[in-house]
Amino acid sequence: MARYTTLSPEELAEIVSHYAIGTPLKLAEISGGFGNSNFKLTTTEDTFLLKICDEKNPAELRKQIELLEHLRQHAYPTVSPILQKNGEALFETPNYRVMIYPFLDGGTPKPSQRVLTQIGEALAKLHHIPPLVELPRFPMGITQITPFLKEVKNTQFATHPFFIWLKSELEWIKSELGKPLPTGLLHGDLFLDNTLFDGDQMVAILDFEEGCHDTLLIDIGMTIIGCCYTAQHELDVASVHGFLDAYNASRPLTDKEWESLDCFVHYAAVAIAFWRFRQFNVRHPDPRSAETYQELITRSANWQSVHL
């Protein structure tokens, strides 16, 4: 779990006092996730998810809140933040930004054809929803990678094996990214731990922090990389077929999308590997997570070895 911010009992009481959710009784860390500090909050009224938003600035968070409301209006299976007594969803202090959500029962599923069929249906539904005005482009992709390569050019990281791999992958991926392919509303980070299942029944798609307007195939590649591998990072071919068949039944891929699918699976792996390397080796050095980027390199290599 990424944990960047903690709360004192006094700070917690101050936050909760702005909501009509009772008095805080317990705050427990929630494992999983990389970009925020997440806690299970128990009060005298109910149980909630308290999320300290460590990565996004207030403007980005307000756009995220707007997107969640947009999804709610389209009956999309996700969860929206609870409003404070003043009607605002985002609680801000000079030190942190907080959102509180209903706590949904369920857990992260293991990859299976049934699970990925439901995720495929949910992703296709998302891609049918019109995007909001002024959503950013995919925030973990080439628009972030290119300036970062310049930033580390004269540092100790310039000769790191990761950057040798990254540059090699980008050499052939860049030409594919410029092709005219369908665009729309993206989740941007659809890994299994951003889904919630009750057994093998989907409850919700979570964590739209990377919601954006870009090439739809980014989300498809990301879902394969994030949801169709075992804990040992081996490709689950049946899950891939379940996902693609369900998605294609609702939003048929164009011939050009099928041709570019391989590239966008690798692009998704590159984007997440880049984000993890930058996050845990450069921005917030953390020995516990410093090598997690390697998981994406392994998944990318294992995708290459399989012909669907």
Coordinates of C-alpha atoms in Angstrom, one line a residue, residues 64-259:
Q64 CA -12.5 13.8 -10.8
I65 CA -15.5 14.6 -8.7
E66 CA -17.3 16.0 -11.7
L67 CA -16.5 12.8 -13.6
L68 CA -17.9 10.6 -10.9
E69 CA -21.1 12.6 -10.9
H70 CA -21.2 12.3 -14.7
L71 CA -20.9 8.5 -14.3
R72 CA -23.6 8.4 -11.7
Q73 CA -26.0 10.2 -14.0
H74 CA -25.3 7.5 -16.6
A75 CA -26.0 4.8 -14.0
Y76 CA -22.4 3.5 -14.2
P77 CA -21.4 0.9 -11.5
T78 CA -19.0 3.0 -9.4
V79 CA -19.1 4.9 -6.1
S80 CA -19.3 8.7 -5.6
P81 CA -17.9 10.7 -2.6
I82 CA -20.1 11.6 0.3
L83 CA -20.8 15.3 0.5
Q84 CA -19.9 17.4 3.6
K85 CA -22.5 19.4 5.4
N86 CA -21.6 22.4 3.2
G87 CA -22.3 20.4 0.0
E88 CA -18.7 20.0 -1.0
A89 CA -17.1 16.6 -1.8
L90 CA -13.5 17.6 -1.2
F91 CA -12.2 18.5 2.3
E92 CA -9.1 20.6 2.2
T93 CA -6.5 21.8 4.6
P94 CA -3.0 23.2 3.9
N95 CA -1.6 19.7 4.6
Y96 CA -3.9 17.3 2.9
R97 CA -7.0 16.7 0.7
V98 CA -9.6 14.2 1.8
M99 CA -12.6 12.5 0.2
I100 CA -14.9 10.0 2.1
Y101 CA -16.9 7.3 0.3
P102 CA -19.4 4.7 1.3
F103 CA -17.6 1.5 2.2
L104 CA -18.7 -1.3 -0.2
D105 CA -18.4 -4.9 0.8
G106 CA -16.4 -7.1 -1.5
G107 CA -12.9 -7.7 -2.6
T108 CA -10.4 -7.9 -5.4
P109 CA -11.1 -11.0 -7.6
K110 CA -8.7 -13.4 -9.1
P111 CA -8.6 -13.4 -12.9
S112 CA -11.1 -15.8 -14.5
Q113 CA -13.2 -15.9 -17.6
R114 CA -16.3 -15.0 -15.7
V115 CA -14.7 -12.1 -13.9
L116 CA -13.2 -10.7 -17.1
T117 CA -16.4 -11.1 -19.0
Q118 CA -18.1 -8.7 -16.5
I119 CA -15.1 -6.3 -16.7
G120 CA -15.3 -6.3 -20.5
E121 CA -19.0 -5.5 -20.3
A122 CA -18.4 -2.7 -17.8
L123 CA -15.5 -1.2 -19.9
A124 CA -17.6 -1.2 -23.0
K125 CA -20.4 0.6 -21.2
L126 CA -17.9 3.2 -20.0
H127 CA -16.7 3.8 -23.5
H128 CA -20.2 4.5 -24.7
I129 CA -20.6 7.3 -22.2
P130 CA -19.7 10.7 -23.7
P131 CA -16.5 12.2 -22.2
L132 CA -16.6 15.5 -20.2
V133 CA -15.2 18.6 -21.7
E134 CA -11.6 19.4 -20.7
L135 CA -10.7 16.0 -19.4
P136 CA -6.9 15.5 -19.8
R137 CA -5.2 13.0 -22.1
F138 CA -4.0 9.8 -20.7
P139 CA -1.9 11.1 -17.7
M140 CA 0.6 8.2 -17.4
G141 CA 1.5 8.0 -21.0
I142 CA 3.8 9.6 -23.5
T143 CA 3.0 13.1 -22.5
Q144 CA 4.6 12.4 -19.0
I145 CA 7.3 10.0 -20.2
T146 CA 8.9 12.3 -22.7
P147 CA 9.6 15.2 -20.3
F148 CA 10.7 12.9 -17.6
L149 CA 13.4 11.3 -19.9
K150 CA 14.8 14.8 -20.3
E151 CA 14.6 15.5 -16.6
V152 CA 16.8 12.5 -15.7
K153 CA 19.1 12.8 -18.7
N154 CA 22.1 14.0 -16.6
T155 CA 21.3 12.2 -13.4
Q156 CA 22.2 8.8 -11.9
F157 CA 19.1 7.3 -13.5
A158 CA 20.2 8.0 -17.1
T159 CA 22.0 4.7 -17.4
H160 CA 19.6 2.6 -15.3
P161 CA 18.6 -0.6 -17.1
F162 CA 14.9 0.5 -16.8
F163 CA 15.5 3.5 -19.0
I164 CA 17.3 1.4 -21.6
W165 CA 14.2 -0.9 -21.7
L166 CA 11.9 2.1 -21.7
K167 CA 13.6 3.8 -24.6
S168 CA 13.7 0.6 -26.6
E169 CA 9.9 0.0 -26.1
L170 CA 9.1 3.6 -27.0
E171 CA 11.0 3.4 -30.3
W172 CA 8.4 1.2 -31.9
I173 CA 5.4 2.2 -29.9
K174 CA 5.5 5.9 -30.8
S175 CA 4.7 5.2 -34.5
E176 CA 1.5 3.3 -33.5
L177 CA 0.3 6.0 -31.1
G178 CA -0.1 8.5 -33.9
K179 CA -2.6 6.4 -35.8
P180 CA -6.2 7.7 -36.0
L181 CA -8.2 5.3 -33.7
P182 CA -11.5 5.8 -31.8
T183 CA -11.3 8.0 -28.8
G184 CA -13.5 8.5 -25.8
L185 CA -13.8 8.4 -22.0
L186 CA -11.2 6.2 -20.3
H187 CA -10.7 4.8 -16.8
G188 CA -7.0 4.9 -17.4
D189 CA -5.9 2.4 -14.7
L190 CA -8.2 -0.6 -14.8
F191 CA -6.3 -3.2 -12.8
L192 CA -8.0 -5.9 -10.8
D193 CA -7.5 -4.0 -7.5
N194 CA -9.6 -1.1 -9.0
T195 CA -12.6 -3.5 -9.3
L196 CA -14.8 -4.7 -6.5
F197 CA -16.4 -8.2 -6.6
D198 CA -18.7 -10.1 -4.3
G199 CA -17.5 -13.6 -5.0
D200 CA -17.5 -13.7 -8.8
Q201 CA -20.2 -11.0 -9.2
M202 CA -19.0 -7.5 -10.0
V203 CA -20.1 -4.7 -7.6
A204 CA -18.2 -1.7 -8.9
I205 CA -15.4 -0.2 -11.0
L206 CA -13.4 2.0 -8.6
D207 CA -10.7 4.7 -8.6
F208 CA -11.2 7.0 -11.5
E209 CA -8.2 9.1 -10.6
E210 CA -6.7 8.7 -14.0
G211 CA -10.0 9.2 -15.9
C212 CA -9.3 10.9 -19.2
H213 CA -10.2 11.4 -22.8
D214 CA -7.9 9.6 -25.2
T215 CA -7.6 6.5 -27.5
L216 CA -10.0 3.8 -26.3
L217 CA -7.5 1.1 -27.0
I218 CA -5.4 2.4 -24.1
D219 CA -8.0 1.2 -21.7
I220 CA -8.3 -2.2 -23.5
G221 CA -4.5 -2.7 -23.3
M222 CA -4.5 -1.6 -19.7
T223 CA -7.2 -4.0 -18.7
I224 CA -5.4 -6.9 -20.3
I225 CA -2.1 -6.0 -18.5
G226 CA -3.9 -5.2 -15.3
C227 CA -6.5 -7.9 -15.1
C228 CA -5.6 -10.9 -17.2
Y229 CA -2.4 -12.2 -15.4
T230 CA -1.9 -14.6 -12.5
A231 CA -0.2 -13.6 -9.3
Q232 CA 3.0 -14.9 -10.9
H233 CA 2.5 -12.6 -13.9
E234 CA 1.7 -15.3 -16.3
L235 CA -0.9 -14.5 -18.9
D236 CA -4.4 -16.1 -18.4
V237 CA -5.4 -16.6 -22.0
A238 CA -9.0 -17.6 -21.1
S239 CA -9.5 -14.4 -19.2
V240 CA -8.2 -12.4 -22.2
H241 CA -10.7 -14.1 -24.5
G242 CA -13.5 -13.6 -22.0
F243 CA -12.7 -9.9 -21.7
L244 CA -12.3 -9.2 -25.4
D245 CA -15.4 -11.2 -26.4
A246 CA -17.6 -9.4 -23.9
Y247 CA -16.2 -6.0 -24.8
N248 CA -16.4 -6.6 -28.6
A249 CA -20.1 -7.8 -28.2
S250 CA -21.0 -4.3 -26.9
R251 CA -18.5 -2.1 -28.8
P252 CA -17.0 -3.9 -31.7
L253 CA -13.4 -3.1 -32.3
T254 CA -12.5 -1.8 -35.7
D255 CA -10.1 -3.6 -37.9
K256 CA -7.4 -0.9 -37.2
E257 CA -7.9 -1.4 -33.5
W258 CA -7.4 -5.2 -33.8
E259 CA -4.2 -4.5 -35.7

